[in-house]
Coordinates of C-alpha atoms in Angstrom, one line a residue:
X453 CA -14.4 5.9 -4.0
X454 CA -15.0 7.9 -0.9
X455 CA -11.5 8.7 1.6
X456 CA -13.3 6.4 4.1
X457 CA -13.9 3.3 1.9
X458 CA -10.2 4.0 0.5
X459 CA -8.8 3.9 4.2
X460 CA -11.0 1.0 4.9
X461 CA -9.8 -1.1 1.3
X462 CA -5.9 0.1 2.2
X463 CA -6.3 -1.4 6.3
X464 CA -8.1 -4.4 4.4
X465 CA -5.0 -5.0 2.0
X466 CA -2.3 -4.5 5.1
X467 CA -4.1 -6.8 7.2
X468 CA -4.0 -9.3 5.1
X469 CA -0.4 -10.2 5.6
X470 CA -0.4 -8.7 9.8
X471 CA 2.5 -10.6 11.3
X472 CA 0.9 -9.0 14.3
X473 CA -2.7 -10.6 14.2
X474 CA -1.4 -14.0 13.7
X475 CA 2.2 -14.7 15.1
X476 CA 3.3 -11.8 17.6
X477 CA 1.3 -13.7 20.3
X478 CA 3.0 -16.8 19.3
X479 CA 6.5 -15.3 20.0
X480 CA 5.1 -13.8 23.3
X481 CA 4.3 -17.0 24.2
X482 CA 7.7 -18.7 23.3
X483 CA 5.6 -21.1 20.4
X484 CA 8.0 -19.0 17.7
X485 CA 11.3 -17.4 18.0
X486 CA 11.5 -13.7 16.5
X487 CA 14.1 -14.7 13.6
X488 CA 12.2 -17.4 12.5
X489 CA 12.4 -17.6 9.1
X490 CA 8.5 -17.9 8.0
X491 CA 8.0 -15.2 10.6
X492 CA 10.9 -13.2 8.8
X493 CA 9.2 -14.0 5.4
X494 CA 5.8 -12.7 6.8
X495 CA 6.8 -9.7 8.2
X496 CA 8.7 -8.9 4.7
X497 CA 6.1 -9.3 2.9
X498 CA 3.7 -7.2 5.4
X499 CA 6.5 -4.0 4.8
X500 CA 5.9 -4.6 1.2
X501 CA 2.7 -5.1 1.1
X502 CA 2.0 -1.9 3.1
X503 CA 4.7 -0.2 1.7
X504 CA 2.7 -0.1 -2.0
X505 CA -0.5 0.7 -0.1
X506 CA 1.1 4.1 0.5
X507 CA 2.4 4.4 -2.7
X508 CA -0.8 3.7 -4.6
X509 CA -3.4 4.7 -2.9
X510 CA -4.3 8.4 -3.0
X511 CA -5.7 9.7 0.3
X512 CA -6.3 13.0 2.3
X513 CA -4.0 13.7 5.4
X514 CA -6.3 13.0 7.9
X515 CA -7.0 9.6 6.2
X516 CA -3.7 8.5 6.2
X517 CA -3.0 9.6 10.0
X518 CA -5.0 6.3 10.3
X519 CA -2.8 4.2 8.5
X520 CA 0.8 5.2 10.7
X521 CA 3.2 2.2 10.5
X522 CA 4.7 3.5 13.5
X523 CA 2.4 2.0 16.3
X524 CA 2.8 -1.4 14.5
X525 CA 6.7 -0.7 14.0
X526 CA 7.1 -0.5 17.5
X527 CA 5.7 -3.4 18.5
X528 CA 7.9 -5.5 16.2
X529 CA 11.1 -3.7 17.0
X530 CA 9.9 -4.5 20.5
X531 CA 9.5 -7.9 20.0
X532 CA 12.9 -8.3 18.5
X533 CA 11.0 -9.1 15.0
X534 CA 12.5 -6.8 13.2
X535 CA 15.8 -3.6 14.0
X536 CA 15.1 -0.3 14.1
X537 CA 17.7 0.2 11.7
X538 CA 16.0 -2.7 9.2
X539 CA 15.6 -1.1 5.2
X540 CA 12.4 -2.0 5.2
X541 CA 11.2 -0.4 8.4
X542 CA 13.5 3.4 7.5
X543 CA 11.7 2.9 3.7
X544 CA 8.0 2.5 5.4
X545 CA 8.7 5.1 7.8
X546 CA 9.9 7.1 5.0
X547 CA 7.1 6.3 2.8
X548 CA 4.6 7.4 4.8
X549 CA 6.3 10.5 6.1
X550 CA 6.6 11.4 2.4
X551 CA 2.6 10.6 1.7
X552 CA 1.9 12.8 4.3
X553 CA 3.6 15.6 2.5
X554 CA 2.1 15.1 -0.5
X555 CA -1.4 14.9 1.0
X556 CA -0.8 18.1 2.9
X557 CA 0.0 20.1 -0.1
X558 CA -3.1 19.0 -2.4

C-alpha cells in the first residue's frame, strides 16, 4: 500500500466516528448540549478510534502531518465538547507527537 492510499484508509477509519461532521453543528445550533451523553459517547469513541489509527498504521512524516488531531481538538475544546485537560485528548496528542518521532527517525 502506497503512503497516500494509507493516509487516505487512516482519514477513512477516523471519519467514520467524526463527532464533528455530524453533531458539532447541532450543538452550534443549540439542537444538543456539549455533555450530552451520546455526544460524550461519540466523541469517545472518535479519540479511540483515531487513537489506534496512529498506533497501527505505519506512515512517513509528511503523511501523518495530514492526520494532526490538533485542528479537530481545538474545535471540540472550543465547543465545550471535550477539556483540554481530558485523558483522552493529552493521550492523542501524545500519540501523535510520539508517531511523529518514530516516523522522523526511519
Amino acid at each position: 500500500m502506497t503512503d497516500e492510499q494509507a493516509v487516505h484508509q487512516a482519514i477513512t477509519t477516523i471519519s467514520q466516528s467524526d463527532p464533528l461532521i455530524k453533531l458539532l453543528q447541532q450543538v452550534k445550533l443549540g439542537q444538543m448540549r456539549a455533555s450530552d451523553p451520546g455526544l460524550r459517547a461519540i466523541t469517545e469513541a472518535w479519540l479511540g478510534t483515531y487513537q489506534k489509527v496512529l498506533d497501527t498504521t505505519a506512515l512517513t512524516r509528511q503523511a501523518l502531518v495530514r492526520l494532526d488531531p490538533s485542528p479537530r481538538l481545538d474545535v471540540l475544546i472550543e465547543a465545550g465538547v471535550l477539556n483540554p485537560d481530558h485523558q483522552g485528548v493529552s493521550s492523542l496528542r501524545a500519540g501523535f507527537e510520539k508517531a511523529l518521532a518514530q516516523a522522523a527517525s526511519v
